[in-house]
mmCIF file of C-alpha atoms in Angstrom:
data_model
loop_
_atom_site.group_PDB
_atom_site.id
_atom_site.type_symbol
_atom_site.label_atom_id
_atom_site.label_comp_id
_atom_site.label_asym_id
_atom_site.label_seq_id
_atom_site.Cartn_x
_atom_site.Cartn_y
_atom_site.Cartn_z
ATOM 1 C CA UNK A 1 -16.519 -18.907 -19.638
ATOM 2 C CA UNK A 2 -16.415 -19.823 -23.101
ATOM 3 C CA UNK A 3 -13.621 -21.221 -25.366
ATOM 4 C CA UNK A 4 -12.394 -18.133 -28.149
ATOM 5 C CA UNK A 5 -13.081 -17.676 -31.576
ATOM 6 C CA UNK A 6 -10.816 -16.010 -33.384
ATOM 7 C CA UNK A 7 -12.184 -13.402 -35.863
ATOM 8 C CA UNK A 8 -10.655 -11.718 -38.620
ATOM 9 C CA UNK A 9 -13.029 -9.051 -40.288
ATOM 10 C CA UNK A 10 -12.283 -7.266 -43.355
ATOM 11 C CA UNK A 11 -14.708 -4.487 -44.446
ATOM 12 C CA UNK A 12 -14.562 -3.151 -47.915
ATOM 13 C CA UNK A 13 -17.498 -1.099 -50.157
ATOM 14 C CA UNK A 14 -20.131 -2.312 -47.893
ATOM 15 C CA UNK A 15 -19.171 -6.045 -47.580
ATOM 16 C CA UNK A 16 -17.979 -7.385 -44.580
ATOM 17 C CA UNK A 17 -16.099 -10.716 -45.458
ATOM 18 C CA UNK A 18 -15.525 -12.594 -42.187
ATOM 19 C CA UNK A 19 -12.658 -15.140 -41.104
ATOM 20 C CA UNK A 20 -13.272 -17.248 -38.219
ATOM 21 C CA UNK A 21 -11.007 -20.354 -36.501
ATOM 22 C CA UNK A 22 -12.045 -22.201 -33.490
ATOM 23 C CA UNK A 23 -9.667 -24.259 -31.782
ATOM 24 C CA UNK A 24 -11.527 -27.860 -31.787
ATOM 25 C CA UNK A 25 -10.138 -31.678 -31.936
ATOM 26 C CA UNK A 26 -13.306 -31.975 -33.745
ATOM 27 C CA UNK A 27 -13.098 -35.892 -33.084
ATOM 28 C CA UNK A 28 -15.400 -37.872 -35.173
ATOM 29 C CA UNK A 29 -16.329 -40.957 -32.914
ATOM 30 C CA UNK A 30 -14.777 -43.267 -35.945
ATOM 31 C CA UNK A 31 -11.133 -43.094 -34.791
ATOM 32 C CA UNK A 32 -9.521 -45.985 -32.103
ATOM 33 C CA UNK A 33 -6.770 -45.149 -29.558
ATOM 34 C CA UNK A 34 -3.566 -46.900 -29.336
ATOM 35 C CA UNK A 35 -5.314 -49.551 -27.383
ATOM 36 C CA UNK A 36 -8.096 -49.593 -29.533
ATOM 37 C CA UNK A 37 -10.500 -48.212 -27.370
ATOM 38 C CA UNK A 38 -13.315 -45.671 -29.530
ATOM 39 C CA UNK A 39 -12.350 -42.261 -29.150
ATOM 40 C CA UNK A 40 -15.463 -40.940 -28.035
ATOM 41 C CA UNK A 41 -17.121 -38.288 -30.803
ATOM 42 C CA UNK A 42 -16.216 -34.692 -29.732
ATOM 43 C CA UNK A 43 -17.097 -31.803 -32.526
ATOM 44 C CA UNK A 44 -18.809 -28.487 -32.761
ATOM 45 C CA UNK A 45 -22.143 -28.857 -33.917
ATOM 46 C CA UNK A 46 -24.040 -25.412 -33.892
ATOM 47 C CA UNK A 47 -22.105 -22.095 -35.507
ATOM 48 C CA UNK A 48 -24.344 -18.696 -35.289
ATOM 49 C CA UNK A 49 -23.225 -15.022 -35.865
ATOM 50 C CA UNK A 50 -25.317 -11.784 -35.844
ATOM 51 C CA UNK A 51 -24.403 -8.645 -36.648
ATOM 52 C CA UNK A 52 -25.876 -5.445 -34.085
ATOM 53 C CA UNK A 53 -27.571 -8.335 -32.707
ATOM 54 C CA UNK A 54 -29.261 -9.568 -35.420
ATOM 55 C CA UNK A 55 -29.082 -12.379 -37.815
ATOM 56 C CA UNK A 56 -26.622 -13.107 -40.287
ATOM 57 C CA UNK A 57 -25.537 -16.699 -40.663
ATOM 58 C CA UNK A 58 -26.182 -19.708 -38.853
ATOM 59 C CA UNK A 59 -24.802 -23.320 -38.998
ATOM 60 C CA UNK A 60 -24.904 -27.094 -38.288
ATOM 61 C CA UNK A 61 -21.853 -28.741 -38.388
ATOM 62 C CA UNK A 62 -21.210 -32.815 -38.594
ATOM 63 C CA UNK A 63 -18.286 -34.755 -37.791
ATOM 64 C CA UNK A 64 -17.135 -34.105 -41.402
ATOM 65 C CA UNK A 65 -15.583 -30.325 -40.332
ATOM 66 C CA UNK A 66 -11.628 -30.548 -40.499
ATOM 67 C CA UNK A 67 -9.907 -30.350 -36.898
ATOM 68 C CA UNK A 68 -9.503 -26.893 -35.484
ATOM 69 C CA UNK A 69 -12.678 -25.439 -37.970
ATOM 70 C CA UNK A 70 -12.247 -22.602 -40.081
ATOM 71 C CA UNK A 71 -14.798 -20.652 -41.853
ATOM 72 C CA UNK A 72 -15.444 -17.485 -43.578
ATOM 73 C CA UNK A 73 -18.353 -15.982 -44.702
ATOM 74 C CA UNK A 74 -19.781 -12.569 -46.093
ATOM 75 C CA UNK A 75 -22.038 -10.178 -44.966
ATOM 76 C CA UNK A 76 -23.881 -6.924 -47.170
ATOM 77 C CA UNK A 77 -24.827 -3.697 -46.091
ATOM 78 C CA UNK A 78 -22.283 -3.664 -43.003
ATOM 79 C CA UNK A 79 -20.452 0.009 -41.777
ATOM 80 C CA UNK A 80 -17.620 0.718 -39.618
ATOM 81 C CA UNK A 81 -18.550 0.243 -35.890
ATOM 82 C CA UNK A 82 -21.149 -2.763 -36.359
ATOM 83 C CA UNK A 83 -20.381 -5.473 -34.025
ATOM 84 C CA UNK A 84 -20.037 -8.782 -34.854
ATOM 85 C CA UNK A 85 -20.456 -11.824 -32.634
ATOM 86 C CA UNK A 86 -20.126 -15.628 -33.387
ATOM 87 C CA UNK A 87 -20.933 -18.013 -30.930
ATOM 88 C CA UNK A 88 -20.785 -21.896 -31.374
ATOM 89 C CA UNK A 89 -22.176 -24.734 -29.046
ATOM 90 C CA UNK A 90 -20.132 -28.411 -29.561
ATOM 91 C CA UNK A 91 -21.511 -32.049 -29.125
ATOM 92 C CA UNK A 92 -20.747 -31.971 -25.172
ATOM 93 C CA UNK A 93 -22.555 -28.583 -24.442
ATOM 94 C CA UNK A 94 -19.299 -26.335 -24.608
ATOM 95 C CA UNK A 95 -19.844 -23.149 -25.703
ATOM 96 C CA UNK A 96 -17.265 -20.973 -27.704
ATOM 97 C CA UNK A 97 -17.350 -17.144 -28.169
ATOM 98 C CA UNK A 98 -15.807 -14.643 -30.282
ATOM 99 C CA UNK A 99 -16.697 -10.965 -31.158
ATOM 100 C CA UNK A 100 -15.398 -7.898 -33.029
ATOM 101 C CA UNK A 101 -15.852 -4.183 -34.232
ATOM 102 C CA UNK A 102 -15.933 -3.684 -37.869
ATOM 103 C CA UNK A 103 -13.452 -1.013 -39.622
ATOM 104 C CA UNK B 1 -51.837 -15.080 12.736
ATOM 105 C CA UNK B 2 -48.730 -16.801 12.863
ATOM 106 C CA UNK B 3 -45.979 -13.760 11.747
ATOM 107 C CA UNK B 4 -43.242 -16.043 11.436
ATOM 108 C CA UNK B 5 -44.791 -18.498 8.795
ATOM 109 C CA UNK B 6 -46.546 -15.192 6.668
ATOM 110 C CA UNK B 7 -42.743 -14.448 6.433
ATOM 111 C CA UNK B 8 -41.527 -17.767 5.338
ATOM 112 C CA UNK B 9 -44.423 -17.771 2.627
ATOM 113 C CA UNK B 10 -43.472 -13.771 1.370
ATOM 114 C CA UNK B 11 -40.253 -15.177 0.999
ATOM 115 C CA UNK B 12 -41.239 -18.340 -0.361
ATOM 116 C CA UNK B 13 -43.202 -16.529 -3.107
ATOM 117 C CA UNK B 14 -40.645 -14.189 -3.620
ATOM 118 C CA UNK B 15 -37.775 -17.254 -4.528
ATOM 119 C CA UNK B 16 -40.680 -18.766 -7.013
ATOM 120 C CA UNK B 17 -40.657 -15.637 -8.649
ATOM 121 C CA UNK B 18 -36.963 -15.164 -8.883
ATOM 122 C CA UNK B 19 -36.926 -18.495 -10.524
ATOM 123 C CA UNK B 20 -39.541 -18.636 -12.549
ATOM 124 C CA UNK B 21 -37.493 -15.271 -13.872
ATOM 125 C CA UNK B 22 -34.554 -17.453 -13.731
ATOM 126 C CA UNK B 23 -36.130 -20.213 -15.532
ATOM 127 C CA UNK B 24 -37.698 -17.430 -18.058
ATOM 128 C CA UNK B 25 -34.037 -16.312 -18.984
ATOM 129 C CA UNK B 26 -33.072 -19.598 -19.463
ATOM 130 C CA UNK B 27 -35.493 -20.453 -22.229
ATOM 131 C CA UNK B 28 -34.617 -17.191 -23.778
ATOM 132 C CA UNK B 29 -30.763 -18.173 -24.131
ATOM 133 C CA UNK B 30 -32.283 -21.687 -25.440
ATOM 134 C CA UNK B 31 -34.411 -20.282 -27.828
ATOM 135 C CA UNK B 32 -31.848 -18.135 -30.108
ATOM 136 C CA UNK B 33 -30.968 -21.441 -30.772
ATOM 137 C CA UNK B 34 -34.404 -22.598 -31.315
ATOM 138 C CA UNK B 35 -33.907 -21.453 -34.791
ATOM 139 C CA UNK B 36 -30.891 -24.630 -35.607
ATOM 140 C CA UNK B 37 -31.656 -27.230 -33.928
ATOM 141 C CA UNK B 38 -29.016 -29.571 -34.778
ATOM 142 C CA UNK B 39 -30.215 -31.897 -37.103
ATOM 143 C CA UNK B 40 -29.470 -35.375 -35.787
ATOM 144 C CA UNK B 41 -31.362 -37.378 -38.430
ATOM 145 C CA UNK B 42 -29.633 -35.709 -41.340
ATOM 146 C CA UNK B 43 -25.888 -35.743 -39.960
ATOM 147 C CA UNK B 44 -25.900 -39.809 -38.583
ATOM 148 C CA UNK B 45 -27.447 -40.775 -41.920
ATOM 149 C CA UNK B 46 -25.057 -42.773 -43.168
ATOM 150 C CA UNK B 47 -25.843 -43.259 -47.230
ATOM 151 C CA UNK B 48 -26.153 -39.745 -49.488
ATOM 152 C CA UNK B 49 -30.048 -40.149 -50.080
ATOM 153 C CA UNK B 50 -30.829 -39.738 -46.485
ATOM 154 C CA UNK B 51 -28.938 -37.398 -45.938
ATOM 155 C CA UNK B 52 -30.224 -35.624 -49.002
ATOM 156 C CA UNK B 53 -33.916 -36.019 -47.832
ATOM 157 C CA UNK B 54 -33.552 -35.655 -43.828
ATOM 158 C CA UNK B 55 -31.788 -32.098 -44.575
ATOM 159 C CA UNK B 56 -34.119 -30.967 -46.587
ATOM 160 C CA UNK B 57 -31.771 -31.089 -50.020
ATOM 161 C CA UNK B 58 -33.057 -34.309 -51.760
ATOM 162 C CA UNK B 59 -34.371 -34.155 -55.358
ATOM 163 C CA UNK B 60 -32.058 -31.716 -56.390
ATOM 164 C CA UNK B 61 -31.208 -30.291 -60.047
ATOM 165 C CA UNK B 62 -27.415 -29.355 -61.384
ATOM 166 C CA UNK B 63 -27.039 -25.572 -62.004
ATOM 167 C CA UNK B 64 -23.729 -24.225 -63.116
ATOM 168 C CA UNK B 65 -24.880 -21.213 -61.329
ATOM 169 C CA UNK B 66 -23.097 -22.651 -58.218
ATOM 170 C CA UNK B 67 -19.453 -22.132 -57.855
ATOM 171 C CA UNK B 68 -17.178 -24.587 -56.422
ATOM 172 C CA UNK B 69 -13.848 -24.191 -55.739
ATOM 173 C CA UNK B 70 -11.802 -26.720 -54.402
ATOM 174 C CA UNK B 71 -8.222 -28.703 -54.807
ATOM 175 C CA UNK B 72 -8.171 -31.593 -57.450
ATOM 176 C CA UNK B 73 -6.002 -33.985 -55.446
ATOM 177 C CA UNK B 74 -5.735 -33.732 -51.417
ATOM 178 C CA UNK B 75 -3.203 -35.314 -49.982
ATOM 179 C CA UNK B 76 -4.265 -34.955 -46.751
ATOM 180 C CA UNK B 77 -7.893 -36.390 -46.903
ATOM 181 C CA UNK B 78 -8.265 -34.573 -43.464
ATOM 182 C CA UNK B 79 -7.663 -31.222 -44.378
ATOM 183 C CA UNK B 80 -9.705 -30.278 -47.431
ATOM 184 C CA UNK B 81 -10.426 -26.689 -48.540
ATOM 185 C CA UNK B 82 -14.271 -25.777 -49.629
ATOM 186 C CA UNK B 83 -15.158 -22.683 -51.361
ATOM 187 C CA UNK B 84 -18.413 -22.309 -52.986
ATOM 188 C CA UNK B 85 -21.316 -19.331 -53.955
ATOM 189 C CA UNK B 86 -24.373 -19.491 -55.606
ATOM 190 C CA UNK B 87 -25.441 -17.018 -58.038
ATOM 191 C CA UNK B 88 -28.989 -18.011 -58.333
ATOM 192 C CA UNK B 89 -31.641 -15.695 -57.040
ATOM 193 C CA UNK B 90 -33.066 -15.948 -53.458
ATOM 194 C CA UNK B 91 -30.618 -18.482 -52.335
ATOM 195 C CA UNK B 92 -31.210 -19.048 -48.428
ATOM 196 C CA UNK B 93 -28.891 -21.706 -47.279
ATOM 197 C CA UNK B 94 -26.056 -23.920 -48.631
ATOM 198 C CA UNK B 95 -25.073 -27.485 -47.556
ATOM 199 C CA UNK B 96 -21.790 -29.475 -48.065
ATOM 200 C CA UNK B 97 -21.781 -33.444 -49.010
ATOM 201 C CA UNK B 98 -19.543 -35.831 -49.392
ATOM 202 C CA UNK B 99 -21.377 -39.180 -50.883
ATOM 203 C CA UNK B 100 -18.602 -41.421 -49.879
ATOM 204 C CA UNK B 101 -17.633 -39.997 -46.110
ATOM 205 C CA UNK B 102 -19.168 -42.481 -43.632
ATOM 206 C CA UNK B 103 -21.724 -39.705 -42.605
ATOM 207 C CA UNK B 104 -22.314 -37.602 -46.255
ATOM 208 C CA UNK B 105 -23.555 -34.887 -44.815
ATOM 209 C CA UNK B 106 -20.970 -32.249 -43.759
ATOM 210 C CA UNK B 107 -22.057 -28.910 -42.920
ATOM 211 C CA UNK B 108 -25.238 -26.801 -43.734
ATOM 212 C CA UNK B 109 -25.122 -22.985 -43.872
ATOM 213 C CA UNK B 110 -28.195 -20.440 -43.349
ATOM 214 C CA UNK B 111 -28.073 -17.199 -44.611
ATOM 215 C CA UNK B 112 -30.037 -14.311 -43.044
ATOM 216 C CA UNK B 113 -29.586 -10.392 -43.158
ATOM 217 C CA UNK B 114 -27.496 -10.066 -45.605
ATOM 218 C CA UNK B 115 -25.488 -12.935 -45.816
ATOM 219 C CA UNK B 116 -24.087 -13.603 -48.694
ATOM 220 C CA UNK B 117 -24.548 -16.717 -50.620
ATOM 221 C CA UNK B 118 -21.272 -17.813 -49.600
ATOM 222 C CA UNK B 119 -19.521 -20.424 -48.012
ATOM 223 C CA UNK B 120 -15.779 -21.252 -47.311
ATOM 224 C CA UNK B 121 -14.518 -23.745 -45.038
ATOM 225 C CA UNK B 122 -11.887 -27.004 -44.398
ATOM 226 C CA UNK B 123 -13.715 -30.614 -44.733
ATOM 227 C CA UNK B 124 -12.588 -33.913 -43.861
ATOM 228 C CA UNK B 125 -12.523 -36.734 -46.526
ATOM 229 C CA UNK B 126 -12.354 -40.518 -46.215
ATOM 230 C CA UNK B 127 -11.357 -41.161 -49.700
ATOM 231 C CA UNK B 128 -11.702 -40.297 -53.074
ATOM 232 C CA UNK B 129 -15.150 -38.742 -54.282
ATOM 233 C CA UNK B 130 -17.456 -36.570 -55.480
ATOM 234 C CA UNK B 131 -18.063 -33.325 -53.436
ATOM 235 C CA UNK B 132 -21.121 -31.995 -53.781
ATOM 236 C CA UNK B 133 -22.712 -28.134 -52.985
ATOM 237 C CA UNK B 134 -26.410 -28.435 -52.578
ATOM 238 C CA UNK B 135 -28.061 -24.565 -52.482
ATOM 239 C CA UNK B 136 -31.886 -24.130 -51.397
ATOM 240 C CA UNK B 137 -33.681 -20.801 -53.341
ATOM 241 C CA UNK B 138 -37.035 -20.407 -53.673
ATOM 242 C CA UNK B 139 -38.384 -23.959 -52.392
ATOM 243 C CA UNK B 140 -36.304 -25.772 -54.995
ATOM 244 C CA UNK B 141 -32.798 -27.419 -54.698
ATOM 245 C CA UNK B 142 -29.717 -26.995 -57.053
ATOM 246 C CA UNK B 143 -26.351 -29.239 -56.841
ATOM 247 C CA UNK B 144 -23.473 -28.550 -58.615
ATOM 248 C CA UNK B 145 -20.407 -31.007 -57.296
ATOM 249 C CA UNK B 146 -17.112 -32.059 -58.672
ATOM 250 C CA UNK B 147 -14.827 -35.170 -57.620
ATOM 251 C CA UNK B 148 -11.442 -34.719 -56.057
ATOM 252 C CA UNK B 149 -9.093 -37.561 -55.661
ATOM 253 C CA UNK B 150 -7.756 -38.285 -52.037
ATOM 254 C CA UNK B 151 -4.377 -39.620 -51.677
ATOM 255 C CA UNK B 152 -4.305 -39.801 -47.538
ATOM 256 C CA UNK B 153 -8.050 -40.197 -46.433
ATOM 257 C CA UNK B 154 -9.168 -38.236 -43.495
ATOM 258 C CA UNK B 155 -11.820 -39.781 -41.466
ATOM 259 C CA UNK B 156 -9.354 -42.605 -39.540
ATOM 260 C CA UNK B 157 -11.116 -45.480 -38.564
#
Protein backbone atom coordinates (compact mmCIF):
# COMPACT_ATOMS: atom_id res chain seq x y z
CA UNK A 1 0.00 0.00 0.00
CA UNK A 2 1.54 3.18 -0.63
CA UNK A 3 2.29 6.22 1.61
CA UNK A 4 -0.36 9.47 0.51
CA UNK A 5 0.20 12.41 -1.35
CA UNK A 6 -1.74 15.05 -0.67
CA UNK A 7 -3.09 17.00 -3.70
CA UNK A 8 -4.58 20.24 -3.96
CA UNK A 9 -5.80 21.08 -7.61
CA UNK A 10 -7.03 24.31 -8.68
CA UNK A 11 -8.46 24.60 -12.24
CA UNK A 12 -8.98 27.96 -13.76
CA UNK A 13 -9.32 29.07 -17.83
CA UNK A 14 -7.76 25.90 -18.86
CA UNK A 15 -4.77 25.71 -16.41
CA UNK A 16 -4.62 23.30 -13.89
CA UNK A 17 -2.08 24.58 -11.19
CA UNK A 18 -1.28 21.65 -8.89
CA UNK A 19 -0.22 21.55 -5.05
CA UNK A 20 1.30 18.51 -3.80
CA UNK A 21 2.95 17.55 -0.04
CA UNK A 22 4.35 14.25 0.79
CA UNK A 23 5.01 13.43 4.21
CA UNK A 24 8.95 12.48 4.10
CA UNK A 25 11.95 12.88 6.80
CA UNK A 26 13.74 13.34 3.64
CA UNK A 27 17.09 12.53 5.64
CA UNK A 28 20.16 13.46 3.82
CA UNK A 29 22.81 10.81 5.01
CA UNK A 30 25.01 14.04 6.33
CA UNK A 31 23.30 14.35 9.74
CA UNK A 32 24.77 12.27 13.16
CA UNK A 33 22.49 11.01 15.97
CA UNK A 34 22.89 11.89 19.50
CA UNK A 35 25.50 9.25 19.71
CA UNK A 36 27.00 10.19 16.67
CA UNK A 37 26.14 7.38 14.74
CA UNK A 38 25.30 8.49 10.60
CA UNK A 39 21.77 8.74 10.14
CA UNK A 40 21.45 6.63 7.29
CA UNK A 41 20.22 8.75 3.91
CA UNK A 42 16.40 8.35 3.55
CA UNK A 43 14.68 10.80 0.72
CA UNK A 44 12.33 10.60 -2.18
CA UNK A 45 14.11 10.39 -5.25
CA UNK A 46 11.65 9.89 -8.27
CA UNK A 47 8.29 12.34 -8.49
CA UNK A 48 5.95 11.54 -11.74
CA UNK A 49 2.33 12.74 -12.47
CA UNK A 50 0.13 12.16 -15.58
CA UNK A 51 -2.87 13.46 -16.35
CA UNK A 52 -5.80 10.76 -18.11
CA UNK A 53 -2.87 8.65 -17.93
CA UNK A 54 -0.56 10.44 -19.73
CA UNK A 55 2.44 12.53 -19.18
CA UNK A 56 2.75 15.68 -17.56
CA UNK A 57 5.71 16.19 -15.28
CA UNK A 58 8.29 14.07 -14.02
CA UNK A 59 11.11 14.47 -11.40
CA UNK A 60 14.43 13.52 -9.71
CA UNK A 61 14.85 14.64 -6.46
CA UNK A 62 18.37 14.79 -4.30
CA UNK A 63 18.92 15.01 -0.75
CA UNK A 64 18.69 18.83 -1.18
CA UNK A 65 14.47 18.68 -1.07
CA UNK A 66 13.29 20.31 2.35
CA UNK A 67 11.72 17.64 4.88
CA UNK A 68 8.14 16.73 4.26
CA UNK A 69 8.48 17.93 0.16
CA UNK A 70 6.20 20.24 -1.31
CA UNK A 71 5.72 21.05 -4.85
CA UNK A 72 3.44 22.62 -7.25
CA UNK A 73 3.35 22.67 -10.71
CA UNK A 74 1.06 23.66 -13.78
CA UNK A 75 -0.55 21.93 -16.33
CA UNK A 76 -2.38 23.50 -19.94
CA UNK A 77 -5.20 22.37 -21.74
CA UNK A 78 -6.80 20.48 -18.60
CA UNK A 79 -11.06 20.29 -18.15
CA UNK A 80 -13.18 19.41 -15.34
CA UNK A 81 -13.21 15.58 -14.76
CA UNK A 82 -9.45 14.83 -15.89
CA UNK A 83 -7.76 12.77 -13.38
CA UNK A 84 -4.69 13.44 -11.99
CA UNK A 85 -2.25 11.02 -10.40
CA UNK A 86 1.25 11.58 -8.79
CA UNK A 87 3.18 8.84 -7.72
CA UNK A 88 6.75 9.03 -6.14
CA UNK A 89 9.33 6.16 -5.42
CA UNK A 90 12.05 7.15 -2.33
CA UNK A 91 15.76 5.98 -1.87
CA UNK A 92 14.57 2.62 0.00
CA UNK A 93 11.98 1.50 -2.71
CA UNK A 94 8.81 3.03 -0.90
CA UNK A 95 6.34 4.06 -3.02
CA UNK A 96 3.87 7.03 -2.35
CA UNK A 97 0.52 7.69 -4.14
CA UNK A 98 -1.86 10.40 -4.52
CA UNK A 99 -4.70 11.13 -7.07
CA UNK A 100 -7.55 13.56 -7.81
CA UNK A 101 -10.51 14.76 -10.10
CA UNK A 102 -10.15 18.12 -11.53
CA UNK A 103 -13.09 20.86 -11.06
CA UNK B 1 2.24 -42.93 -21.50
CA UNK B 2 2.67 -42.00 -18.10
CA UNK B 3 -0.84 -39.72 -17.35
CA UNK B 4 0.32 -38.56 -14.17
CA UNK B 5 3.67 -36.87 -15.32
CA UNK B 6 1.75 -35.34 -18.86
CA UNK B 7 -0.24 -33.64 -15.99
CA UNK B 8 2.57 -32.40 -13.93
CA UNK B 9 4.19 -30.99 -17.26
CA UNK B 10 0.49 -29.19 -18.49
CA UNK B 11 0.69 -27.73 -15.28
CA UNK B 12 4.21 -27.07 -15.25
CA UNK B 13 3.85 -25.14 -18.55
CA UNK B 14 0.92 -23.54 -17.49
CA UNK B 15 2.87 -21.84 -14.06
CA UNK B 16 5.82 -20.74 -16.71
CA UNK B 17 3.32 -19.00 -18.49
CA UNK B 18 1.61 -17.36 -15.61
CA UNK B 19 4.98 -16.06 -14.73
CA UNK B 20 6.48 -15.19 -17.54
CA UNK B 21 2.97 -12.96 -17.60
CA UNK B 22 3.87 -12.14 -14.14
CA UNK B 23 7.33 -11.26 -14.93
CA UNK B 24 5.90 -9.32 -18.21
CA UNK B 25 3.77 -7.01 -15.83
CA UNK B 26 6.51 -6.43 -13.81
CA UNK B 27 8.75 -4.85 -16.41
CA UNK B 28 5.80 -2.86 -17.49
CA UNK B 29 5.39 -1.15 -13.90
CA UNK B 30 9.41 -0.76 -14.17
CA UNK B 31 9.40 0.75 -17.33
CA UNK B 32 7.02 3.97 -16.74
CA UNK B 33 9.85 4.68 -14.84
CA UNK B 34 12.25 3.81 -17.47
CA UNK B 35 11.77 7.29 -18.62
CA UNK B 36 13.76 8.96 -15.00
CA UNK B 37 16.03 6.94 -14.05
CA UNK B 38 17.40 8.55 -11.10
CA UNK B 39 20.44 10.09 -11.91
CA UNK B 40 23.05 8.91 -9.42
CA UNK B 41 26.12 10.51 -11.05
CA UNK B 42 24.60 13.96 -11.19
CA UNK B 43 23.00 14.09 -7.53
CA UNK B 44 26.40 12.53 -5.44
CA UNK B 45 28.55 14.97 -7.42
CA UNK B 46 29.78 16.88 -4.95
CA UNK B 47 31.37 20.31 -6.71
CA UNK B 48 28.77 22.52 -9.13
CA UNK B 49 30.65 21.57 -12.49
CA UNK B 50 29.79 17.99 -12.18
CA UNK B 51 26.87 18.35 -11.35
CA UNK B 52 26.37 20.82 -14.15
CA UNK B 53 27.80 18.33 -16.78
CA UNK B 54 26.49 14.79 -15.35
CA UNK B 55 22.78 16.39 -15.54
CA UNK B 56 23.02 17.45 -18.63
CA UNK B 57 23.02 21.50 -17.66
CA UNK B 58 26.78 22.40 -17.99
CA UNK B 59 27.88 25.24 -20.32
CA UNK B 60 25.05 27.23 -19.67
CA UNK B 61 24.24 31.03 -20.69
CA UNK B 62 22.31 33.76 -18.25
CA UNK B 63 18.87 34.73 -19.68
CA UNK B 64 16.70 37.10 -17.76
CA UNK B 65 13.99 35.22 -19.41
CA UNK B 66 14.00 32.92 -16.31
CA UNK B 67 12.15 33.99 -13.30
CA UNK B 68 13.26 33.35 -9.89
CA UNK B 69 11.56 34.00 -6.99
CA UNK B 70 12.84 33.36 -3.78
CA UNK B 71 13.45 34.94 -0.03
CA UNK B 72 16.62 37.20 0.36
CA UNK B 73 17.59 36.00 3.84
CA UNK B 74 16.41 32.39 5.24
CA UNK B 75 16.63 31.91 8.51
CA UNK B 76 16.00 28.55 8.48
CA UNK B 77 18.63 27.23 5.92
CA UNK B 78 16.38 24.03 5.94
CA UNK B 79 13.31 25.34 4.79
CA UNK B 80 13.84 27.46 1.69
CA UNK B 81 11.07 28.46 -0.75
CA UNK B 82 11.85 28.08 -4.76
CA UNK B 83 9.72 29.56 -7.34
CA UNK B 84 10.89 29.87 -10.79
CA UNK B 85 9.43 29.88 -14.80
CA UNK B 86 11.02 30.24 -17.87
CA UNK B 87 9.68 32.26 -20.57
CA UNK B 88 11.91 31.13 -23.29
CA UNK B 89 10.48 29.10 -26.10
CA UNK B 90 10.45 25.24 -26.08
CA UNK B 91 11.64 24.94 -22.59
CA UNK B 92 11.53 21.07 -21.63
CA UNK B 93 12.88 20.70 -18.19
CA UNK B 94 14.16 22.86 -15.28
CA UNK B 95 16.82 21.99 -12.64
CA UNK B 96 17.57 23.56 -9.17
CA UNK B 97 21.37 24.16 -7.83
CA UNK B 98 22.82 25.19 -5.06
CA UNK B 99 26.84 25.64 -5.73
CA UNK B 100 27.67 25.60 -2.12
CA UNK B 101 25.23 22.58 -0.68
CA UNK B 102 27.50 19.54 -0.18
CA UNK B 103 25.68 17.83 -3.18
CA UNK B 104 24.75 21.12 -5.71
CA UNK B 105 22.42 19.51 -7.43
CA UNK B 106 18.87 19.69 -5.97
CA UNK B 107 16.05 18.74 -8.00
CA UNK B 108 15.44 18.44 -11.85
CA UNK B 109 11.96 18.88 -13.36
CA UNK B 110 10.64 17.42 -16.87
CA UNK B 111 7.92 18.85 -18.49
CA UNK B 112 5.66 16.87 -20.86
CA UNK B 113 1.96 17.41 -22.12
CA UNK B 114 1.44 20.48 -21.25
CA UNK B 115 3.37 21.23 -18.42
CA UNK B 116 4.09 24.37 -17.86
CA UNK B 117 7.50 25.76 -17.58
CA UNK B 118 7.11 25.98 -14.01
CA UNK B 119 8.51 24.99 -10.94
CA UNK B 120 7.78 25.69 -7.17
CA UNK B 121 9.11 23.89 -4.35
CA UNK B 122 10.99 24.06 -0.56
CA UNK B 123 15.00 23.43 -0.75
CA UNK B 124 17.41 22.82 1.85
CA UNK B 125 20.52 25.11 2.22
CA UNK B 126 23.83 24.63 4.02
CA UNK B 127 24.81 28.18 4.03
CA UNK B 128 24.86 31.23 2.31
CA UNK B 129 24.94 31.15 -1.66
CA UNK B 130 24.05 31.54 -4.90
CA UNK B 131 20.88 29.65 -6.11
CA UNK B 132 20.84 28.91 -9.38
CA UNK B 133 17.73 27.85 -12.07
CA UNK B 134 19.24 26.06 -14.98
CA UNK B 135 16.29 25.62 -17.95
CA UNK B 136 17.03 23.21 -21.06
CA UNK B 137 15.06 24.56 -24.57
CA UNK B 138 15.97 23.63 -27.71
CA UNK B 139 19.41 21.70 -27.00
CA UNK B 140 20.87 24.76 -25.30
CA UNK B 141 21.05 25.69 -21.53
CA UNK B 142 20.07 29.05 -19.82
CA UNK B 143 20.86 29.97 -15.95
CA UNK B 144 19.58 32.74 -14.34
CA UNK B 145 20.44 32.50 -10.29
CA UNK B 146 20.51 34.94 -7.47
CA UNK B 147 22.29 34.61 -3.91
CA UNK B 148 20.34 34.47 -0.71
CA UNK B 149 22.00 34.79 2.59
CA UNK B 150 21.40 31.89 5.18
CA UNK B 151 21.33 32.74 8.74
CA UNK B 152 20.59 28.93 10.18
CA UNK B 153 22.05 26.47 7.49
CA UNK B 154 20.04 23.47 6.66
CA UNK B 155 21.96 20.49 5.67
CA UNK B 156 23.23 19.44 9.55
CA UNK B 157 26.27 17.68 9.54
Amino acid sequence: MDQPILIRAHLQDGEADIKALIHHDMETGLRKDAAGKVIPAHFINLVSATLNGTPVMQAQWGIGVSKNPFFEFKVKGAKSGDQLVISAVDNLGMSYSGQTTLN
Amino acid sequence: MNLPRRNFLQRATLFTAAAAAFGSGLLKSAGAWAAATWNVQAFTAKTASDAYSRSGYANAVNSSDIVLKLPEIAEDGSVVPVQASSNIPGTTSMAIFVPDNPNPLIADFTFLNGAEPFIATRIKMAKTSSVQIMAKADGKVYMTSKSIKVTAGGCGG
